[in-house]
XYZ file of C-alpha atoms in Angstrom:
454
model
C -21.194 -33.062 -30.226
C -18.171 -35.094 -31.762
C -16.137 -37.082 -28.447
C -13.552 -38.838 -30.356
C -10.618 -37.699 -32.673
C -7.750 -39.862 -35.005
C -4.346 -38.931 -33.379
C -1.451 -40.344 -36.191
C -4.240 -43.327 -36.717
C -5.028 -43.867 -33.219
C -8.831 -43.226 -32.358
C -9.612 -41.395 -28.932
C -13.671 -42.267 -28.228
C -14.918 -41.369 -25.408
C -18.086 -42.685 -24.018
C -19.685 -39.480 -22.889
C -18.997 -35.348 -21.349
C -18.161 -36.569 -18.263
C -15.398 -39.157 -19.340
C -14.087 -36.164 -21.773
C -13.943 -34.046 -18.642
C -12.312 -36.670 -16.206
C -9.762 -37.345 -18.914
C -8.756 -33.731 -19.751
C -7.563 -33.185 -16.864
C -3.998 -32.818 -15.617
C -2.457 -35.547 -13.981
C -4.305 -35.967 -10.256
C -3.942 -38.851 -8.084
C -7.476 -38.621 -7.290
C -9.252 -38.824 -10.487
C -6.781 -42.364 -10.871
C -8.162 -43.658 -7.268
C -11.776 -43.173 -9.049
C -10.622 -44.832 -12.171
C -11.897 -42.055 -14.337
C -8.562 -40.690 -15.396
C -6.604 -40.655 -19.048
C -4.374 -44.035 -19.024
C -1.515 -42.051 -21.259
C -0.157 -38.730 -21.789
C -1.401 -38.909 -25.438
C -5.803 -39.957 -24.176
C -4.811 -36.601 -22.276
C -4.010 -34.487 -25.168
C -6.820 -35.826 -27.312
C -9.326 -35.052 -24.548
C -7.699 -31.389 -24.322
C -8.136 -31.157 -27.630
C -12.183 -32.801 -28.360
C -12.940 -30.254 -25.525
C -11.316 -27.063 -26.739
C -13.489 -27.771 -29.540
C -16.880 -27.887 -27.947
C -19.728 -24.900 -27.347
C -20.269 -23.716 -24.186
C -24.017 -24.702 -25.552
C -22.994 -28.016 -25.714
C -21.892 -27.973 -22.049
C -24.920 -26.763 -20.504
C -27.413 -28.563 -22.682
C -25.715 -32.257 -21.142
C -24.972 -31.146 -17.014
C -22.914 -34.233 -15.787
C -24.887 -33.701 -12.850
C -28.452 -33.120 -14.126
C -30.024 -30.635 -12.133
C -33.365 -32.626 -11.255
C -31.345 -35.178 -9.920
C -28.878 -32.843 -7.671
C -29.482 -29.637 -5.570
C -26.104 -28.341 -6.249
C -26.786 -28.117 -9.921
C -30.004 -26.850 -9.555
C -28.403 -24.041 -7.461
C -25.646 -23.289 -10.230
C -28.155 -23.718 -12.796
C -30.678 -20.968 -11.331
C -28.081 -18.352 -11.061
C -27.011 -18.184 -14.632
C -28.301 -15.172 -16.573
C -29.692 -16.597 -19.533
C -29.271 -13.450 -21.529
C -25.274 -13.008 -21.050
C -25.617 -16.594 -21.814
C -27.318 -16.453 -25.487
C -24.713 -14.154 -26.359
C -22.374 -16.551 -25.649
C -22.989 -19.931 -26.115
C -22.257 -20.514 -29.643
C -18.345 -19.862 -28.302
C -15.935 -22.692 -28.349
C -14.448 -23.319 -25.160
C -10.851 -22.543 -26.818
C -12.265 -18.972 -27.686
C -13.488 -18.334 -24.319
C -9.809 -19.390 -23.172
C -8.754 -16.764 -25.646
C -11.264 -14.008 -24.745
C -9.840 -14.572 -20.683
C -6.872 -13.800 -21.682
C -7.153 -11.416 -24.222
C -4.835 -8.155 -23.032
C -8.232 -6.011 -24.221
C -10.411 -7.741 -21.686
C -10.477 -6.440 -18.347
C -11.565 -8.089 -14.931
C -14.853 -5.956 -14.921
C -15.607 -7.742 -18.319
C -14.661 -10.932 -16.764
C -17.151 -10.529 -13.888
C -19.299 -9.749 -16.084
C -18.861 -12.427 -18.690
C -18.935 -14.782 -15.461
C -22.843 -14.297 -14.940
C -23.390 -16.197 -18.050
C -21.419 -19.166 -17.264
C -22.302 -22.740 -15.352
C -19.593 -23.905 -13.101
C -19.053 -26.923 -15.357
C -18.167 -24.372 -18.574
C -16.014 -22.472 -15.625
C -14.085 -26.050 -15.218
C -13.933 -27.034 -18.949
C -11.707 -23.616 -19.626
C -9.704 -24.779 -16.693
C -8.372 -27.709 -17.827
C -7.460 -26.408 -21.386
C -4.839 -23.375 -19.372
C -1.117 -23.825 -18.286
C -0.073 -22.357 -14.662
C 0.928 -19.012 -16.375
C -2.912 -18.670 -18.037
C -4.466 -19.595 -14.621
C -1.923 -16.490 -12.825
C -2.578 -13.911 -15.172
C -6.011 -14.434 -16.273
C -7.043 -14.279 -12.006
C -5.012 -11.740 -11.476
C -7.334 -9.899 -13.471
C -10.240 -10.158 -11.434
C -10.687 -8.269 -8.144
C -13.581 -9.410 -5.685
C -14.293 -7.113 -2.720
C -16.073 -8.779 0.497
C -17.022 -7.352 3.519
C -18.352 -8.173 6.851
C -16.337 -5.960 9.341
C -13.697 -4.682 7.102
C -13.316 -4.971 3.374
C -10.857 -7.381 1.942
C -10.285 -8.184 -1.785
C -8.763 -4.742 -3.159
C -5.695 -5.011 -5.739
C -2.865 -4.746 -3.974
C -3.957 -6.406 -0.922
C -2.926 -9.628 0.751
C -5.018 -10.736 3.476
C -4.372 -13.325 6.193
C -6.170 -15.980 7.900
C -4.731 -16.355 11.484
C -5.048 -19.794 12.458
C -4.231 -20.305 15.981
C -5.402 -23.716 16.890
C -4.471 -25.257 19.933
C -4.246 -29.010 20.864
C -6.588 -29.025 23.477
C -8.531 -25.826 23.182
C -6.570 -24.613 25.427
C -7.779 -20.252 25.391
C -4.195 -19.333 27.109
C -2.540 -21.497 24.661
C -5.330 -20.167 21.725
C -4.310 -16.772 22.824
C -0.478 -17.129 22.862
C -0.922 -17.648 19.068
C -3.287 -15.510 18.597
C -0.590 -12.893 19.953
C 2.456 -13.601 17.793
C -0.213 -13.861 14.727
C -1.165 -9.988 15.461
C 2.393 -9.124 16.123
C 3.564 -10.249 12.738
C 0.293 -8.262 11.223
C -1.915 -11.667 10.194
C -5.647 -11.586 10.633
C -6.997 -9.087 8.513
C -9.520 -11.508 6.973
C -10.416 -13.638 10.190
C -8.622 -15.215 13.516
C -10.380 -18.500 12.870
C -10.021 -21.183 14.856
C -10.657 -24.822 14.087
C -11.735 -26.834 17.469
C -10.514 -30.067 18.852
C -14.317 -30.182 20.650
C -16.536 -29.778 18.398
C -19.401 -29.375 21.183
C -21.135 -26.270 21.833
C -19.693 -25.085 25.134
C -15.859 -25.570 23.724
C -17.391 -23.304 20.617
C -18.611 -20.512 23.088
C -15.796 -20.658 24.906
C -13.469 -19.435 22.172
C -15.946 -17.291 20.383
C -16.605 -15.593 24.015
C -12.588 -15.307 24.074
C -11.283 -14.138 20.433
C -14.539 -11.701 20.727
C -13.272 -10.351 24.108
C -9.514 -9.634 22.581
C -10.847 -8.257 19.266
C -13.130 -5.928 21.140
C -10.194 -5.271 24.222
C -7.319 -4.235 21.288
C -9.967 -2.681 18.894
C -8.722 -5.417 16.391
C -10.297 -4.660 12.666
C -10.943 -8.478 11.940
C -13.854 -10.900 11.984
C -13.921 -14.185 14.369
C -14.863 -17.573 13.433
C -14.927 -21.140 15.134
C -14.527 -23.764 12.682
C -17.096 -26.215 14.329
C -19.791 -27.725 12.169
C -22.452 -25.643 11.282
C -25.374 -26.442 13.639
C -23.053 -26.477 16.838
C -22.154 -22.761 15.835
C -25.701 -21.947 15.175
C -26.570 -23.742 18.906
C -23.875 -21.438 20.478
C -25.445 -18.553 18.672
C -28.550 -19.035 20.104
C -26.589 -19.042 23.443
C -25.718 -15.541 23.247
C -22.155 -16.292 22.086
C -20.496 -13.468 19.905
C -19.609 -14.894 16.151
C -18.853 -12.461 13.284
C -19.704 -15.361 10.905
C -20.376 -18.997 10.403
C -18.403 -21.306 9.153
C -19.331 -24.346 6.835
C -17.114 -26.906 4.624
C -19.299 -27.749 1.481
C -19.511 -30.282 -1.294
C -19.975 -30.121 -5.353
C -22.299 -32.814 -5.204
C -26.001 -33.363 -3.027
C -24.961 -36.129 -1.839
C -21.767 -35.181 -0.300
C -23.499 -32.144 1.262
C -25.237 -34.400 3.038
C -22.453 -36.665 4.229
C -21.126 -33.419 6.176
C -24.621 -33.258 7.408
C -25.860 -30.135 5.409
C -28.441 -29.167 2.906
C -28.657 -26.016 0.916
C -32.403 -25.136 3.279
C -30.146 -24.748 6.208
C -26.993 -23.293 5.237
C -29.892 -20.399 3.996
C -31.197 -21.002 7.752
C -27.511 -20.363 8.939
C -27.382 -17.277 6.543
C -29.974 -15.209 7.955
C -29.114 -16.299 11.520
C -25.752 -14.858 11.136
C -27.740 -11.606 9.774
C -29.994 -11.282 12.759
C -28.009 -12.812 15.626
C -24.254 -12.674 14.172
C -21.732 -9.364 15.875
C -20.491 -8.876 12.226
C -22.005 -5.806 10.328
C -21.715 -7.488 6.800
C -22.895 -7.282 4.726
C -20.896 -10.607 3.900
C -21.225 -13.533 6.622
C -20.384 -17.014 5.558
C -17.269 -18.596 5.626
C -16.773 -21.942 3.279
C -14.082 -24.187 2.832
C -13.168 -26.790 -0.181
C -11.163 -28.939 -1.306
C -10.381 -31.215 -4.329
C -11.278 -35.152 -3.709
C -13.744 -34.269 -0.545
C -16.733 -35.936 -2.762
C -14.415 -39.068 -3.756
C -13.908 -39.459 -0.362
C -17.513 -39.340 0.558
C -18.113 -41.805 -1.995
C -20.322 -39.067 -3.261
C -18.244 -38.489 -6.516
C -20.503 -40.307 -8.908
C -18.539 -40.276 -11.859
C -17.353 -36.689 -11.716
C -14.003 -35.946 -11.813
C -12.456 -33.558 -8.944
C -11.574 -30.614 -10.611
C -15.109 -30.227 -11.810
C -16.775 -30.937 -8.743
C -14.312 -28.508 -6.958
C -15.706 -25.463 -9.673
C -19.571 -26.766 -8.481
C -18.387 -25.929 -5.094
C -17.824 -22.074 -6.106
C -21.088 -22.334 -7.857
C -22.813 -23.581 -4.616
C -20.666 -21.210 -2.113
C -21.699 -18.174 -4.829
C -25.434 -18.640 -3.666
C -24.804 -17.609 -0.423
C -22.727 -14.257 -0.965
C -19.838 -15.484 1.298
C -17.619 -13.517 3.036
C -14.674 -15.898 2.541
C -14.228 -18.842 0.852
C -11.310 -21.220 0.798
C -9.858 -24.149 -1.052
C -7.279 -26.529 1.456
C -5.208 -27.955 -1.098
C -3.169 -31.064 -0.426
C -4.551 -30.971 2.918
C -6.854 -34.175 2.352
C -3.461 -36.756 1.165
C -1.564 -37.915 -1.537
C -4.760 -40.009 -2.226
C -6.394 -37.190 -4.086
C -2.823 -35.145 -4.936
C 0.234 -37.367 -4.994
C 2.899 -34.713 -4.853
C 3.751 -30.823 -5.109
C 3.527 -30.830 -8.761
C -0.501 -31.776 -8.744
C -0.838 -29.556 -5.178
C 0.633 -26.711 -7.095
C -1.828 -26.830 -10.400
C -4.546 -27.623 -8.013
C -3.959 -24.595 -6.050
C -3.840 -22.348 -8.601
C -6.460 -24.149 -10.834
C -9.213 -23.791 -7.548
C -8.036 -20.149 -7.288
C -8.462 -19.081 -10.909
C -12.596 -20.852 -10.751
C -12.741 -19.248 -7.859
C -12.475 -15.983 -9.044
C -14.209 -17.018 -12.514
C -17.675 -17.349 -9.817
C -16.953 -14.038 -8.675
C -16.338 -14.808 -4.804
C -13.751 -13.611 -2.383
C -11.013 -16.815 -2.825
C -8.658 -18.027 -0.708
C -6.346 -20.581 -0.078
C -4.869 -22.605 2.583
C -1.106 -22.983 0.957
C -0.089 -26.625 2.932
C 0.451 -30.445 2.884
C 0.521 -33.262 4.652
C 3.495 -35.161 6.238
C 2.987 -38.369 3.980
C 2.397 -36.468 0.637
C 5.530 -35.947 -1.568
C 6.061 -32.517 -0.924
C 7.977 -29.967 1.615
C 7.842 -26.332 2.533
C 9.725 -24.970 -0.323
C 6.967 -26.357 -2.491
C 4.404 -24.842 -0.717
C 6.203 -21.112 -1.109
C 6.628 -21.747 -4.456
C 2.535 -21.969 -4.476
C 2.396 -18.976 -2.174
C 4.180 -16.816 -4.408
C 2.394 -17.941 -7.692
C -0.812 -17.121 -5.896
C 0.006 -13.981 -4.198
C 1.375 -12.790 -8.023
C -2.279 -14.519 -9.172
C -3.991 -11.673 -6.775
C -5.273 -14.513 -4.264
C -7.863 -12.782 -1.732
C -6.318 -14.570 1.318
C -4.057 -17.137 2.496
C -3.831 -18.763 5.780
C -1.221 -18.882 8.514
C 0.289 -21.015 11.417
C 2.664 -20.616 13.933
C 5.900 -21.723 12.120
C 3.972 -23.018 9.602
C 3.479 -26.241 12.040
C -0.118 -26.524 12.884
C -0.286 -28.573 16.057
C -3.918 -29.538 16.234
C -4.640 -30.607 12.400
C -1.094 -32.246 12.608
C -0.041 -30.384 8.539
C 1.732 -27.898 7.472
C 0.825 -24.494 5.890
C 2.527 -20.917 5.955
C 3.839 -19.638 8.949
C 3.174 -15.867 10.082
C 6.781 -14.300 9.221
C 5.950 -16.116 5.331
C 2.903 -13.503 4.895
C 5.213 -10.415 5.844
C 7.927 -12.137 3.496
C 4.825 -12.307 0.603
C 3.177 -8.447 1.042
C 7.410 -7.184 1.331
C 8.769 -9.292 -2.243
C 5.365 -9.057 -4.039
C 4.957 -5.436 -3.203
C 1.262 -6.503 -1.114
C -0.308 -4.595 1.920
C -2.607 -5.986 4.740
C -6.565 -4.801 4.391
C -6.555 -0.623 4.970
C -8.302 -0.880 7.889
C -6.036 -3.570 9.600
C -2.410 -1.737 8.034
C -3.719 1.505 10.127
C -4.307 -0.178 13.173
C -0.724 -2.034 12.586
C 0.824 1.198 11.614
C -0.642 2.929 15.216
C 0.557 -0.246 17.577
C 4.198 0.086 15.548
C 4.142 -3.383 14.013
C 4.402 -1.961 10.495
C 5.909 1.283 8.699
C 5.546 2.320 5.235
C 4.418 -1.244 4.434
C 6.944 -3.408 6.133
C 7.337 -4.882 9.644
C 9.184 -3.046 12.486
C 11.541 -3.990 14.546
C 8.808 -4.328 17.086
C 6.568 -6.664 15.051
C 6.768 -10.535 16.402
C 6.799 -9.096 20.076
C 3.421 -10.510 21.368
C 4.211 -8.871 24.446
C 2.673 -5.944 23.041
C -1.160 -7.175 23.614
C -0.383 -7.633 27.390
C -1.169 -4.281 29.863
C-alpha cells in the first residue's frame, strides 16, 4: 500500500492509514485542535489523491481502530457480509466514488452494495466527494423506520419537535409542544431534552407528552433525552416511553466516558421491546456528532470524520428508529465556521445513509461559532434536496434550555412548501383532519395552538 506521492518534486509521506485519513480531510477545526490535520492546501490534495488510489482491501486489512483492541470496531467489523465484500474489495476507493454516483446505480443497489462495506471504507469515499456528490449520491438512498408510524419515504420530510423548557416546566413544555403541532412538526418524535436529568423529572414529562399524544390521537413517538439508565429506571416505574434515547461514540473508550457499553445499550434494546408503549418495530433513538471523541480525549489518533462514520456503524447494530448527527452544536473547537458546519452536515448525512439507517440532522450552531441563521438554511435546504430523513425544530429557532440555535417550526413548513416535501402519511392526515394543512401546505389556521385546548 504506497502512502506517499512526488507533487512538482515535493514528496508527500505519510507515516501510516490513519495519518492519510486525518489529512484527507477537508478543512475542520477539530482535526487541527488534535494536531492530526494537513498543514497546507497542497498535503491535502496529495492525501486525496494516495487515498483515491487505495483498495477497499487495503482498508479493511489495516482498521485504524483494530477490532481486538475496540468494541466499536468489533461491532462494525461483525456486520460486514464477507461475500458482497470479496466481490468488491479489489475496487479502488475512486471507483467506488464512481460506482455511487453512477446515473445506472440505484439506491436499492446502494443498500445493497452498503452490506459489504466497513464504516472506515464508508469514510474514505467521503472525503474524496464535493457537496454536490454527497447531495445527489444520498438522495439516492431511501431508509424506512418505524416504531409508531413510518418515516423515511421519498418525498417525505419529517420533524423533530423539540420543545425544551428551562426548567422543565410541563405548562411551559406544553406551550411549545402546542405551536410545534400547530405548524405540523413532530412526525418523527416530540423529544424533549431535560434540564433534570433525574428519574422523577424524566417521568414527569414522559407521563405528560404520553397523556397529550394519547388525548389528540397524535401519530408520533415520545422521547426524553435523559441518559440512558435514568430512562430505563423510569421505565421500570411504569412511565410511558415510545423509545430510548442514547448519544453514542465511534470509539470504546468514549462510549464509556458517556457511561455506556454496547451489553447495555442491547439491555436498553429489548427493554424498550418488552416494556416500551411504541409498537416498533424500530425503538432506539441515537445522537452524534463530529469531535464528541476529541473531546472525551477518547480520539486516539482518529480523525473526526472517521470516527463520526464508526458511529453509524455502531448505531446500525441496534436497528434504530432515529438517528441524528448535531452539527456545530459542540463549538467552533471542532467546526470553526459555517463553511466546515455545512460539509460536516452533509458529509454525516451522506455516511449516514451509506450504513443504511434512518438519518437525521439537527441543522444549528452555537452563539460563539462563526456562523448565523442564514447559514444554517442554506444547510437545511442542501439536506432537505439530499433526501435527509428528519430535521429538528425549535421555537423560533431559539432553543432556550441548550442556549443554540437550530430551525424554527415555520422553517420546516417553508422546507416541505419550496422543496416540494410532505410530513409522514400518517401525521399529514391527522394535520389535514384538525385543518392545519391542505393539499400539502399550511392553513390559515396552522400556528394557532389554541387549537389543542377544549
Amino acid at each position: 500500500m504506497k502512502l506517499s506521492m512526488n507533487v512538482l518534486g515535493n514528496v508527500y509521506q505519510f507515516s501510516s492509514l490513519k495519518d492519510l485519513f486525518a489529512k484527507a480531510n477537508e478543512e475542520k477545526s477539530g482535526d487541527r485542535l488534535a494536531g492530526i490535520a494537513a498543514e497546507t492546501v497542497q498535503e491535502r490534495i496529495a492525501a486525496k489523491e494516495i487515498i483515491s488510489n487505495i483498495t477497499l482491501a487495503d482498508i479493511r486489512n489495516n482498521p485504524l481502530l483494530p477490532p481486538e483492541e475496540d468494541e466499536v470496531s468489533r461491532i462494525i467489523e461483525g456486520q460486514v457480509n464477507d461475500r458482497i465484500y470479496q466481490s468488491i474489495k479489489n475496487w479502488s476507493v475512486a471507483e467506488l466514488r464512481e460506482y455511487i454516483l453512477d446515473d445506472e446505480t440505484t439506491g436499492e443497489d446502494l443498500k445493497r452494495l452498503s452490506r459489504g462495506l466497513n464504516s472506515e471504507i464508508i469514510a474514505a469515499v467521503t472525503k474524496i466527494m464535493s457537496n454536490l456528490d454527497l447531495v445527489h449520491a444520498a438522495n439516492k438512498i431511501e431508509v424506512l423506520s418505524k416504531c409508531n408510524i413510518t418515516i423515511g419515504q421519498k418525498g417525505v420530510l419529517a420533524s423533530r419537535l423539540q420543545p425544551n423548557h428551562p426548567t422543565d416546566s410541563v405548562e411551559g413544555m406544553l406551550a411549545s409542544l402546542k405551536e410545534g403541532l400547530a405548524y405540523g412538526v413532530g412526525d418523527a418524535v416530540i423529544g424533549i431534552n431535560p434540564v433534570d436529568d433525574s428519574v422523577e423529572s424524566v417521568k414527569r414529562l414522559l407521563h405528560a407528552t404520553h397523556d397529550f399524544i394519547q388525548e389528540w390521537r397524535v401519530p408520533t413517538q415520545n422521547c426524553v433525552l435523559a441518559h440512558v439508565t435514568a430512562q430505563m429506571k423510569a421505565i421500570e416505574q411504569g412511565a410511558p416511553a415510545d423509545m430510548i434515547f442514547q448519544s453514542i461514540a465511534g470509539t470504546e473508550a468514549a462510549n464509556r466516558s458517556f457511561g455506556i457499553t454496547a451489553s447495555l445499550l442491547e439491555e436498553a434494546n429489548d427493554m424498550a421491546k418488552t416494556l416500551g408503549t411504541g409498537t416498533g418495530p424500530e425503538r432506539l433513538y441515537f445522537e452524534t456528532g463530529q469531535g464528541s471523541e476529541l473531546s472525551a480525549e477518547a480520539h486516539l489518533g482518529v480523525d473526526q470524520l472517521t470516527l463520526e462514520s464508526r458511529n453509524y456503524g455502531f448505531a446500525k447494530y441496534y436497528n434504530p428508529y432515529i438517528v441524528n448527527t448535531v452539527v456545530g452544536f459542540i463549538g467552533p473547537e471542532y467546526l470553526y465556521n459555517s463553511k466546515q458546519v455545512i460539509r460536516a452536515g452533509l458529509e454525516d448525512h451522506f455516511m449516514g445513509k451509506m450504513h443504511c439507517i434512518p438519518m437525521g440532522v439537527d441543522i444549528c450552531y452555537t452563539n460563539h461559532i462563526k456562523a448565523d441563521q442564514n447559514d444554517i438554511e442554506d444547510l437545511g435546504v442542501l439536506l432537505t434536496a439530499a433526501g435527509v430523513n428528519f430535521i429538528i425544530a425549535a421555537p423560533m429557532g431559539d432553543d432556550c434550555m441548550l442556549n443554540y440555535q437550530s430551525m424554527s417550526y415555520h422553517d420546516v413548513a417553508t422546507l416541505r412548501q419550496t422543496l416540494n416535501k410532505r410530513p409522514a402519511p400518517l401525521f399529514e392526515e391527522w394535520l389535514v383532519d384538525l385543518g392545519i394543512l391542505e393539499n400539502g401546505r399550511l392553513t390559515k389556521r396552522a400556528g394557532d395552538p389554541t387549537i389543542f385546548t377544549r
